[in-house]
PDB file of C-alpha atoms in Angstrom:
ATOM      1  CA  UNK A   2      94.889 122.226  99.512  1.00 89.00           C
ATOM      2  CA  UNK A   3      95.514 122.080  95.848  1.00 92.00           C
ATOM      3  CA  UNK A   4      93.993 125.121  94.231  1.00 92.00           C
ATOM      4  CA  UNK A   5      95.142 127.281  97.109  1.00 93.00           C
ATOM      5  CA  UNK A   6      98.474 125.920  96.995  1.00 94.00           C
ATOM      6  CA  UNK A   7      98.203 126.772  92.940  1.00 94.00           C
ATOM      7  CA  UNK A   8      97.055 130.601  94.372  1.00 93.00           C
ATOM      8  CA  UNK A   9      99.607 131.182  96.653  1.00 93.00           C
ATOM      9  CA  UNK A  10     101.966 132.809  94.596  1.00 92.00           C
ATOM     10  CA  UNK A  11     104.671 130.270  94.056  1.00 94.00           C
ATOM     11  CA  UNK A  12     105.592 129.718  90.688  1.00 93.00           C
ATOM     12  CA  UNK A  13     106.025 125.478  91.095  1.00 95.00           C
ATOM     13  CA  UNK A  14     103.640 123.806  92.527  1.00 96.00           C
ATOM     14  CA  UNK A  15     104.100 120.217  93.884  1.00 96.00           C
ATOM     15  CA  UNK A  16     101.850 117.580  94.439  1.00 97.00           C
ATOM     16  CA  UNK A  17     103.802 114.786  97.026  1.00 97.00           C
ATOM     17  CA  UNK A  18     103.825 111.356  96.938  1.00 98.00           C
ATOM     18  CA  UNK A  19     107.419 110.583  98.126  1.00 97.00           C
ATOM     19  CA  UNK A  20     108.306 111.492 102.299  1.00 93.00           C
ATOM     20  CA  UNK A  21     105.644 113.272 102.867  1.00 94.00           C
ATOM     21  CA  UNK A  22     103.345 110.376 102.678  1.00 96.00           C
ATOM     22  CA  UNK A  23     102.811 107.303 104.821  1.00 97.00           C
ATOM     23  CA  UNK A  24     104.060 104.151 103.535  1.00 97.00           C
ATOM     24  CA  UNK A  25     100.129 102.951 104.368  1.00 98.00           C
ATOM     25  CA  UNK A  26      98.659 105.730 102.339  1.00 98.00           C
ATOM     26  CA  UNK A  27     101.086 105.784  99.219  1.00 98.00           C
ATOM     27  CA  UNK A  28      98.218 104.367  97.124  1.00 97.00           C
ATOM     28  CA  UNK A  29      95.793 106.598  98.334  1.00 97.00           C
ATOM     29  CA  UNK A  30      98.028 109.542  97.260  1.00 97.00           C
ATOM     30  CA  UNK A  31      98.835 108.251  94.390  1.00 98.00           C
ATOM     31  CA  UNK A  32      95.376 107.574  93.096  1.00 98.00           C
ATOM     32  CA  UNK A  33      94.429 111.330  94.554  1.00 97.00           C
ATOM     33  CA  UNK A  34      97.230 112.607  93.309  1.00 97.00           C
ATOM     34  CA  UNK A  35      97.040 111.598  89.390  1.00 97.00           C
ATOM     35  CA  UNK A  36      93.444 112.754  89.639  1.00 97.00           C
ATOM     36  CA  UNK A  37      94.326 116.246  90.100  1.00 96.00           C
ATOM     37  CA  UNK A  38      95.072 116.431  86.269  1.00 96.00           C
ATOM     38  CA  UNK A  39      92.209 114.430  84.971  1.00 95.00           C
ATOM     39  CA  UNK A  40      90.504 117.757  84.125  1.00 91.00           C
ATOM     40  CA  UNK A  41      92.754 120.435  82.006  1.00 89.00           C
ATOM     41  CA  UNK A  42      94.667 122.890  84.480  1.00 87.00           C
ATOM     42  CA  UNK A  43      94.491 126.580  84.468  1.00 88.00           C
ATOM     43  CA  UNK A  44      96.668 128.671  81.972  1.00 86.00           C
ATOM     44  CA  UNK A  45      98.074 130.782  84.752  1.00 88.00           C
ATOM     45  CA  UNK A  46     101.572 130.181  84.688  1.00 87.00           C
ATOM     46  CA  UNK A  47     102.138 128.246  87.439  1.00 92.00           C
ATOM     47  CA  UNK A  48     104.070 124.979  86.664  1.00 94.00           C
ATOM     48  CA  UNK A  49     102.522 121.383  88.156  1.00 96.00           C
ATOM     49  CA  UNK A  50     104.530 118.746  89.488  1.00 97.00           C
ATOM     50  CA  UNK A  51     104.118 115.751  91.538  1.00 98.00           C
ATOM     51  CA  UNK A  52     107.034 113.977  93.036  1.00 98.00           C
ATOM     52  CA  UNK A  53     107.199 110.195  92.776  1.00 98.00           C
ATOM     53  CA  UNK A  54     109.138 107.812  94.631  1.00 98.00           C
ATOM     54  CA  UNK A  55     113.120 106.619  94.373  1.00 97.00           C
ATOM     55  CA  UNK A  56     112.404 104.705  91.620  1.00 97.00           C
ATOM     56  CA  UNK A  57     114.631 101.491  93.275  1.00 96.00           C
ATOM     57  CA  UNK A  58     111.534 101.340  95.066  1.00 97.00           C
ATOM     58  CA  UNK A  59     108.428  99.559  94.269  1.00 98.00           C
ATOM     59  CA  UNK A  60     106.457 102.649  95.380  1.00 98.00           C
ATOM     60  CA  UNK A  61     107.904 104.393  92.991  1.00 98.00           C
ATOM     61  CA  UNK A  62     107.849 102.028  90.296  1.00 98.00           C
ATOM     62  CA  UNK A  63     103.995 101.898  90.667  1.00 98.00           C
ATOM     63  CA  UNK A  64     103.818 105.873  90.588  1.00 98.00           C
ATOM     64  CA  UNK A  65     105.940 105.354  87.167  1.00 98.00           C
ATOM     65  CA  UNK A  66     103.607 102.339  85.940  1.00 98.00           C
ATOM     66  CA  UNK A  67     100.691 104.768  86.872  1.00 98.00           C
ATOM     67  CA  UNK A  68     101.589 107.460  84.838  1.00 98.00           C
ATOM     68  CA  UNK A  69     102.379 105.563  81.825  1.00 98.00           C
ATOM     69  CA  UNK A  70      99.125 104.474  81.957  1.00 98.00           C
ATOM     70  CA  UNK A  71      97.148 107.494  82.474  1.00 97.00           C
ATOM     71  CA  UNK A  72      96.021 109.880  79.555  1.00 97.00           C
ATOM     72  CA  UNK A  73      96.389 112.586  81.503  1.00 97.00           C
ATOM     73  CA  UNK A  74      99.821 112.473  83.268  1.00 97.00           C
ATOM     74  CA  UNK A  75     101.017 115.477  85.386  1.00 97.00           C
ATOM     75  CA  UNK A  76     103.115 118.003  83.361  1.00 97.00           C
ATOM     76  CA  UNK A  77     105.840 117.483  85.310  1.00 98.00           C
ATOM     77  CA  UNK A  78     107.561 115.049  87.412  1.00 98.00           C
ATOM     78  CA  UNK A  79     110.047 115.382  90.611  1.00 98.00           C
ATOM     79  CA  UNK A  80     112.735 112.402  90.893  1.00 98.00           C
ATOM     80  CA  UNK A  81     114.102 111.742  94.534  1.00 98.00           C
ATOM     81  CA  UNK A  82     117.090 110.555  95.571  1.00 98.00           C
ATOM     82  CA  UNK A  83     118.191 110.395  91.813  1.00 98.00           C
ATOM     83  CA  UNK A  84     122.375 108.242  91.853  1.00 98.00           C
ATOM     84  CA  UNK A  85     123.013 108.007  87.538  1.00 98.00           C
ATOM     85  CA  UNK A  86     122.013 109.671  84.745  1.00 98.00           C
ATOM     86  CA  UNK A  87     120.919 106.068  83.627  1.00 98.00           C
ATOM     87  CA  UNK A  88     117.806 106.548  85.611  1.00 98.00           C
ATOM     88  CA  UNK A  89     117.000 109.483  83.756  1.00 98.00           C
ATOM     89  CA  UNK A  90     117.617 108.043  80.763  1.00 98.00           C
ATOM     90  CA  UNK A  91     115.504 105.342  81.327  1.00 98.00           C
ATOM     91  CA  UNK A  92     112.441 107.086  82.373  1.00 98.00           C
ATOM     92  CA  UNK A  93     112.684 109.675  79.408  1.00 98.00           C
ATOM     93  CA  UNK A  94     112.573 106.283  77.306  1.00 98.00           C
ATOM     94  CA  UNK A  95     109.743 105.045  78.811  1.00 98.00           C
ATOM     95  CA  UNK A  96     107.719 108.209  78.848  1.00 98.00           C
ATOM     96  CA  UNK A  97     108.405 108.858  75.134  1.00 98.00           C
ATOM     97  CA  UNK A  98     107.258 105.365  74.274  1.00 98.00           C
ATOM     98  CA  UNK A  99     104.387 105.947  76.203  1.00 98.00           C
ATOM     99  CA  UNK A 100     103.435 109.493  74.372  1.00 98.00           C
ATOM    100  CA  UNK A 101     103.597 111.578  77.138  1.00 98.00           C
ATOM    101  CA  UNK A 102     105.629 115.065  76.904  1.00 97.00           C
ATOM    102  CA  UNK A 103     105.682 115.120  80.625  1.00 98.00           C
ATOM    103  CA  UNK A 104     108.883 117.816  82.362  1.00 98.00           C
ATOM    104  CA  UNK A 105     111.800 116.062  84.672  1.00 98.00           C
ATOM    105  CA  UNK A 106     112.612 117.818  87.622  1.00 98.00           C
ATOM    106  CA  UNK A 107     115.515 116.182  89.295  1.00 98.00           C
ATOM    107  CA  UNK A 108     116.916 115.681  92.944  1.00 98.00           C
ATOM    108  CA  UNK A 109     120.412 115.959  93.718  1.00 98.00           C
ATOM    109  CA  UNK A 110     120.599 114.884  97.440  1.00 97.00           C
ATOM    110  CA  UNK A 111     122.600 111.728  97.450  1.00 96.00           C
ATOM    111  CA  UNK A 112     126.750 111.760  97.587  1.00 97.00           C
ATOM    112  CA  UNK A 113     126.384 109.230  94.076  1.00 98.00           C
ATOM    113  CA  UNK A 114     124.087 111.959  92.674  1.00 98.00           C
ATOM    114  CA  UNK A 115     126.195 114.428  93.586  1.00 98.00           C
ATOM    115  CA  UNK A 116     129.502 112.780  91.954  1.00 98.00           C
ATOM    116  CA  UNK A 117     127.048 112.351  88.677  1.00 98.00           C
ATOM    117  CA  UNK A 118     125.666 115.696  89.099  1.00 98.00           C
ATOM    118  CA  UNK A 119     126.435 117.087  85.509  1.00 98.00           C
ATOM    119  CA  UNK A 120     125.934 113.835  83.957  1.00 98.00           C
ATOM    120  CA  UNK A 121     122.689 113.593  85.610  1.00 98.00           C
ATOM    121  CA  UNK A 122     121.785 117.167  84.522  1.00 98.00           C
ATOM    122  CA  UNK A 123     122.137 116.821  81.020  1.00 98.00           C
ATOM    123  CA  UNK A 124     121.299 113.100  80.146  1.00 98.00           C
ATOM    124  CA  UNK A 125     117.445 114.187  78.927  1.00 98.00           C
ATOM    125  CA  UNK A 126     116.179 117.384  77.074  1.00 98.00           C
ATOM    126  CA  UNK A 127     113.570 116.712  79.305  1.00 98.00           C
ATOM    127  CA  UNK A 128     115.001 117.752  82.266  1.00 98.00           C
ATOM    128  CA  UNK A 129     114.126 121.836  83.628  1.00 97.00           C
ATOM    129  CA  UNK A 130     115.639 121.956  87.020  1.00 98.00           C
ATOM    130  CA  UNK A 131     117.585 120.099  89.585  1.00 98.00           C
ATOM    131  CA  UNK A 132     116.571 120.592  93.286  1.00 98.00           C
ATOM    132  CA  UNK A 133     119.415 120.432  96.141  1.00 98.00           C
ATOM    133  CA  UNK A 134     117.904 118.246  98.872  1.00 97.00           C
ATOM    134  CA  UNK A 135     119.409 119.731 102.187  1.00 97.00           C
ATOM    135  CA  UNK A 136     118.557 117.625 104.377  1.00 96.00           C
ATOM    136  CA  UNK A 137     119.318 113.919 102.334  1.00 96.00           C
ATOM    137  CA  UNK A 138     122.485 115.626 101.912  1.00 97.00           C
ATOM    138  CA  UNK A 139     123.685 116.582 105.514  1.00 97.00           C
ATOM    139  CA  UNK A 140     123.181 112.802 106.616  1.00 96.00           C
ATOM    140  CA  UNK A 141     124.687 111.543 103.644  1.00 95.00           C
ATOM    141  CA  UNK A 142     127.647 113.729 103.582  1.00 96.00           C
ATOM    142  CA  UNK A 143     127.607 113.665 107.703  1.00 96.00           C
ATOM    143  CA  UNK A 144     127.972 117.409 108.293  1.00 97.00           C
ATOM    144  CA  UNK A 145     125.865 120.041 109.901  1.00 96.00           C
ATOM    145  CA  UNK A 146     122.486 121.106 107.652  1.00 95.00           C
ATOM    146  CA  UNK A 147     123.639 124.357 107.759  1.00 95.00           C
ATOM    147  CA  UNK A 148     124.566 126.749 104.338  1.00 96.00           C
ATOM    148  CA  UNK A 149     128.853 127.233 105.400  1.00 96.00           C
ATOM    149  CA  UNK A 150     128.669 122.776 105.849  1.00 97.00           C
ATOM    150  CA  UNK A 151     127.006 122.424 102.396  1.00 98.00           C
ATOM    151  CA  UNK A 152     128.197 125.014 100.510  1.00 98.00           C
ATOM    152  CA  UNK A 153     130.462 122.695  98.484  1.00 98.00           C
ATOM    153  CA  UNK A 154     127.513 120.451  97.774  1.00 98.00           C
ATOM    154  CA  UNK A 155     125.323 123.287  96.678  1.00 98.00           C
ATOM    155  CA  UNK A 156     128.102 124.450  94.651  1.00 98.00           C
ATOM    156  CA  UNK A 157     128.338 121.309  92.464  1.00 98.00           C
ATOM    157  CA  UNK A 158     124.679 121.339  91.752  1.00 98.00           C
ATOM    158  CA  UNK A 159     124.782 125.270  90.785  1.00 98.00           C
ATOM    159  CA  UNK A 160     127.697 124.138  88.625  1.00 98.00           C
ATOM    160  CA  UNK A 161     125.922 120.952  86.725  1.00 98.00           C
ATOM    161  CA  UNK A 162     123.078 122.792  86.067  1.00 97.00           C
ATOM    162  CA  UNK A 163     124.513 126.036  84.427  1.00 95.00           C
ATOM    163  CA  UNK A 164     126.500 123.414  82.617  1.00 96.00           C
ATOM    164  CA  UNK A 165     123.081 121.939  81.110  1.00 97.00           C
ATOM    165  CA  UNK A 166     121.615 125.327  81.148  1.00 94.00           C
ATOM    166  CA  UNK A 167     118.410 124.597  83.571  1.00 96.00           C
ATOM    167  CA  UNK A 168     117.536 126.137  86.871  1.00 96.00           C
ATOM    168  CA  UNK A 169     118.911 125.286  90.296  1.00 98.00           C
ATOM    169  CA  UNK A 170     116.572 125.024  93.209  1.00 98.00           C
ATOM    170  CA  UNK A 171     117.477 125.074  96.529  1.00 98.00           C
ATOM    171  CA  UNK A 172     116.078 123.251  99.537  1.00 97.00           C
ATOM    172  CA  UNK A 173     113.327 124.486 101.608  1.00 97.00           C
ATOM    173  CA  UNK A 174     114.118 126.706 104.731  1.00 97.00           C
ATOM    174  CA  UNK A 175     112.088 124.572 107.358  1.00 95.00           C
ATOM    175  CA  UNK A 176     112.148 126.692 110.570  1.00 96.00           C
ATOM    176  CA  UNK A 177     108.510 128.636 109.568  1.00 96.00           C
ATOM    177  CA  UNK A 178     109.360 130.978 112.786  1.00 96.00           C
ATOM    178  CA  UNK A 179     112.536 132.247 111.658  1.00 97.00           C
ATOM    179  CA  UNK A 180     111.784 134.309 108.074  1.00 97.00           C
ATOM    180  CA  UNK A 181     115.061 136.344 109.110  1.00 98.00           C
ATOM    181  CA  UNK A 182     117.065 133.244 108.522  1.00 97.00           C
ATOM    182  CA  UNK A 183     115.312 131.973 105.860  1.00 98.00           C
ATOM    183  CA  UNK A 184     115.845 135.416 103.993  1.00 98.00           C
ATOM    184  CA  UNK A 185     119.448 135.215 104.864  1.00 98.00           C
ATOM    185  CA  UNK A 186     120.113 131.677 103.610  1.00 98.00           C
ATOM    186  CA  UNK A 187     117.892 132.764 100.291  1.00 98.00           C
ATOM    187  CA  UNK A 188     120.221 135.749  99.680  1.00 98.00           C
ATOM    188  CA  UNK A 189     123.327 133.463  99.960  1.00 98.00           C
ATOM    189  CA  UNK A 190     122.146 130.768  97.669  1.00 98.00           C
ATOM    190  CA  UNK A 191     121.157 132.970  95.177  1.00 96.00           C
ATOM    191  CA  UNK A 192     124.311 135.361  95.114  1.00 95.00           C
ATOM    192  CA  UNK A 193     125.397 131.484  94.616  1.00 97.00           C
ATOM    193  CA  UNK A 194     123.973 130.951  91.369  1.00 95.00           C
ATOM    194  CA  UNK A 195     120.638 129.350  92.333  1.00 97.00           C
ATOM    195  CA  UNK A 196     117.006 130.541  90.442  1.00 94.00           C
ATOM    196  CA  UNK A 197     115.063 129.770  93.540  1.00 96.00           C
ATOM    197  CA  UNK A 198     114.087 127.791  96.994  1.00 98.00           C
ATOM    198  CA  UNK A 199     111.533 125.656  98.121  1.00 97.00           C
ATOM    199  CA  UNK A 200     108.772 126.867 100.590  1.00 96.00           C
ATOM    200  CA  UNK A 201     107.290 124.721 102.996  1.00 94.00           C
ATOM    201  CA  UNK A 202     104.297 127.119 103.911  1.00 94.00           C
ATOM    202  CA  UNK A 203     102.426 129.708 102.062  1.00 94.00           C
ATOM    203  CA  UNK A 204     103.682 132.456 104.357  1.00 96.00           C
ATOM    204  CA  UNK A 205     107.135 132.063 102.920  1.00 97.00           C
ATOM    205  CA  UNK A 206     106.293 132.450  99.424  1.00 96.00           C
ATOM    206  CA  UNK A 207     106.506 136.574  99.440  1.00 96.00           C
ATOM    207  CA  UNK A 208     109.457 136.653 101.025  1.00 97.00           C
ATOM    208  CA  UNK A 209     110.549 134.252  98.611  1.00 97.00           C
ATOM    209  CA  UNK A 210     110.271 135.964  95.667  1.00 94.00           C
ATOM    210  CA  UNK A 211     111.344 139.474  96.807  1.00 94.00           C
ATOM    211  CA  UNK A 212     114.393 137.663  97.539  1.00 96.00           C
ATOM    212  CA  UNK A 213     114.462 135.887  93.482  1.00 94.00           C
ATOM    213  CA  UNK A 214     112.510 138.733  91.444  1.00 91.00           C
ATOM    214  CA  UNK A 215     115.329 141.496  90.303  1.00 89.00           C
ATOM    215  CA  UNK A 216     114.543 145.638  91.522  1.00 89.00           C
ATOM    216  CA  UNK A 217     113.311 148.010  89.431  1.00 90.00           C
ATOM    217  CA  UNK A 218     117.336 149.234  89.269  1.00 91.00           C
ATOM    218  CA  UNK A 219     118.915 145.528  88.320  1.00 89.00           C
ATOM    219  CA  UNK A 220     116.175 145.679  85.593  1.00 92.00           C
ATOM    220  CA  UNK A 221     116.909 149.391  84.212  1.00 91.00           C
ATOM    221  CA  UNK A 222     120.654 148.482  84.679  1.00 89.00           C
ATOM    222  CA  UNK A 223     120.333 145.418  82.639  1.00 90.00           C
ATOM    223  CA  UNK A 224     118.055 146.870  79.886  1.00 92.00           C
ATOM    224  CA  UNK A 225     121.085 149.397  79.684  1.00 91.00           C
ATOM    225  CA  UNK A 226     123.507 147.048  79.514  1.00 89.00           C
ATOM    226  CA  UNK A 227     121.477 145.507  76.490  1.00 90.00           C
ATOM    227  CA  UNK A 228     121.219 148.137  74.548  1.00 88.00           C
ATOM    228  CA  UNK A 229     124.546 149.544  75.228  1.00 89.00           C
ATOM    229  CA  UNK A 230     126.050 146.591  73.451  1.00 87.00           C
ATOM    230  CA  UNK A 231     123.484 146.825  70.373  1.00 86.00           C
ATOM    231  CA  UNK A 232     124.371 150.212  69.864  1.00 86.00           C
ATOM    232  CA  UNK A 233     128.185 149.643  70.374  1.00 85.00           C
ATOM    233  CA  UNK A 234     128.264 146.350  68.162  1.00 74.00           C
ATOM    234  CA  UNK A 235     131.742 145.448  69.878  1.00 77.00           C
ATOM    235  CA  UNK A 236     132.354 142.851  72.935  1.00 78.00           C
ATOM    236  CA  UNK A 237     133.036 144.994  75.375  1.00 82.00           C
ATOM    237  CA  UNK A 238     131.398 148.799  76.738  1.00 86.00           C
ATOM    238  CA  UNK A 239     132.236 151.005  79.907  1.00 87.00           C
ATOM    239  CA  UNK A 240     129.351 151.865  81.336  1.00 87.00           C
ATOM    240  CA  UNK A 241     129.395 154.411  85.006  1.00 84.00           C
ATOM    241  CA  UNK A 242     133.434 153.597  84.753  1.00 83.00           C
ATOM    242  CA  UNK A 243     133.070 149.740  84.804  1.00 86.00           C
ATOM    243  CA  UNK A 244     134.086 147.916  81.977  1.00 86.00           C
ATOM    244  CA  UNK A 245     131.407 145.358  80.728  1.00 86.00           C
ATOM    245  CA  UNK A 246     132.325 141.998  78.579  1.00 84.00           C
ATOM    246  CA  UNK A 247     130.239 140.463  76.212  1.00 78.00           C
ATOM    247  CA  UNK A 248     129.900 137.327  78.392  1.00 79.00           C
ATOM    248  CA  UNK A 249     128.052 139.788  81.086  1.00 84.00           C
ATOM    249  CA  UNK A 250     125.184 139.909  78.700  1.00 85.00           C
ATOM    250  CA  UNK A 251     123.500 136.096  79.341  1.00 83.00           C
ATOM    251  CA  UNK A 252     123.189 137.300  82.924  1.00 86.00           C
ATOM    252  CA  UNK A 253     122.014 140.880  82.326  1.00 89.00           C
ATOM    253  CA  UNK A 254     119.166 138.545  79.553  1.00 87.00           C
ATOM    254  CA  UNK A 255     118.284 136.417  82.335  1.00 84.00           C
ATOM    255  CA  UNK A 256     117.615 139.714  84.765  1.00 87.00           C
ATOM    256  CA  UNK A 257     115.326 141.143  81.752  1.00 90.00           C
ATOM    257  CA  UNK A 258     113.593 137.820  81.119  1.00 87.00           C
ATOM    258  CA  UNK A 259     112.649 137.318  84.610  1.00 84.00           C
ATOM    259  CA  UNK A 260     111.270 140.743  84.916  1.00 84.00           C
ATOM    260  CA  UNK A 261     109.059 139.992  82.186  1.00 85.00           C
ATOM    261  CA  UNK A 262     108.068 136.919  83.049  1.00 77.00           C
ATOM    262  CA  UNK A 263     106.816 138.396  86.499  1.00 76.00           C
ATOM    263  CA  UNK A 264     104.873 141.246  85.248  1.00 75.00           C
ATOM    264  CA  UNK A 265     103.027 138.780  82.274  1.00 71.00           C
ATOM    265  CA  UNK A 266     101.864 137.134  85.522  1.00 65.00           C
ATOM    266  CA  UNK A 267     100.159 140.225  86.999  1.00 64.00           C
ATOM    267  CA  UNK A 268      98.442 141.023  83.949  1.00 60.00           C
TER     268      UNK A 268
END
C-alpha cells in the first residue's frame, strides 16, 4: 500500500500508527511502519510522514522511544490530539538530542489545543503544518461535523498558522460517494485560508488538487501583479481598475510558488 500510496498523486503521504490501528496490532505497525524508511526514499517530492500516538499515552511514548532510537527515523512526524505547546517543545528537545532533523506536523482537534492553537503553532521551527481534526473536534466541541458548525474552529487554526507562517490542513472529507460535497467543502476551506485537505482514498486525490493548484489565469494574474510592482517601485498599483496594496503581494508569491512547485513535479 505504501509505494502506491507514494504514486497516487498526493503531495503528503502518511504512514498510521494512531486510530487507524488496533490497540492489539500497535506494535506490529509500529515495527512495519519505521521499516518503511530503513532504505533511502525516492527524491520525488512527495513528503513522508507517519503519525504516532497522543503522546499521554504509552503507545505513543513507545512510537517516540522508537524513533529516537532508530538511525533512520521518518522525515516527518504527525502529533494527535496535541493540548500545549509544551508537548512540542518537549519532543523537538528530545529529537535534537537525539540527532534527528525529523519535520512536526501537528493536530489541532482538541478544545485545549484549540485555546493554545498559536502557541502550539509556533513553539518549534520544526513545525510545517497543523492539521484540523474534524471529527475529534465535533465531539469535543459537541456540535454537528459539518463546515457552518466548525467554521469557528477551523478559523482559529487558519489564524495560528498564518501567524507562524506554516500550512493549514484540513480534515479529510470521509463520505468516498459524495465527491460533489467533498469539492464543495474543499472550495470553502480554502477560500478560508487553508493550503489543503486530507484524502481518505486515492480517488479523491485529483479532485483534490484541482481544487488547491491555482488556473492558468490566477497564475498569469499573479505574475502580473509581480511585476507590476517591480516596475512601479511604489506600494500600491491599479491594475484592470482595482487598486492593488503592497500587502497583496505575499498572496499573489504564494499563487506563483505553488505553480512552480506543481510543474517541477511533472518534469
Amino acid at each position: 500500500m505504501y509505494p502506491k500510496a507514494v504514486a497516487s498523486g498526493a503531495d503528503i503521504v502518511c504512514v498510521e500508527l494512531e486510530d487507524g490501528i488496533a490497540p492489539k496490532d500497535k506494535d506490529e505497525a509500529r515495527h512495519k511502519g519505521l521499516a518503511l524508511f530503513e532504505n533511502p526514499q525516492s527524491a520525488d517530492g512527495v513528503e513522508r510522514i507517519v503519525r504516532i500516538n497522543c503522546l499521554r499515552t504509552a503507545f505513543g511514548l513507545a512510537d517516540l522511544q522508537a524513533i529516537l532510537e532508530t538511525d533512520t527515523p521518518p522525515p516527518a512526524i504527525m502529533l494527535p490530539k496535541v493540548m500545549t505547546s509544551d508537548e512540542i517543545v518537549w519532543v523537538d528537545d528530545v529529537l535534537s538530542e537525539r540527532g534527528h532533523n525529523t519535520r512536526l506536523h501537528i493536530i489541532i482537534e482538541t478544545n485545549a489545543g484549540l485555546e493554545a492553537a498559536t502557541d502550539i503553532a509556533k513553539a518549534s521551527p520544526r513545525t510545517d503544518a497543523l492539521f484540523f481534526g474534524g471529527v475529534d473536534m465535533a465531539a469535543e466541541l459537541r456540535c454537528r461535523n459539518n463546515f457552518q458548525s466548525l467554521l469557528y474552529a477551523r478559523s482559529r487554526v487558519v489564524h495560528a498558522a498564518a501567524s507562524a507562517g506554516i500550512d493549514a490542513i484540513d480534515v479529510p472529507y470521509l463520505d468516498l460517494e459524495d465527491p460533489a460535497g467533498m469539492r464543495a467543502e474543499a472550495e470553502l476551506v480554502r477560500d478560508l485560508g487553508f493550503s489543503g485537505k486530507g484524502s481518505i482514498h486515492p480517488k479523491q486525490i485529483p479532485i483534490l488538487n484541482q481544487v488547491f493548484t491555482p488556473t492558468e489565469e490566477m497564475i498569469t494574474h499573479a505574475k502580473r501583479v509581480l511585476r507590476t510592482f517591480a516596475e512601479a517601485d511604489t506600494g500600491l498599483v491599479v491594475i484592470d481598475g482595482k487598486l492593488i496594496e503592497k500587502p497583496v503581494l505575499r498572496e499573489m508569491q504564494r499563487i506563483v510558488s505553488i505553480a512552480e512547485r506543481v510543474n517541477s513535479s511533472k518534469k
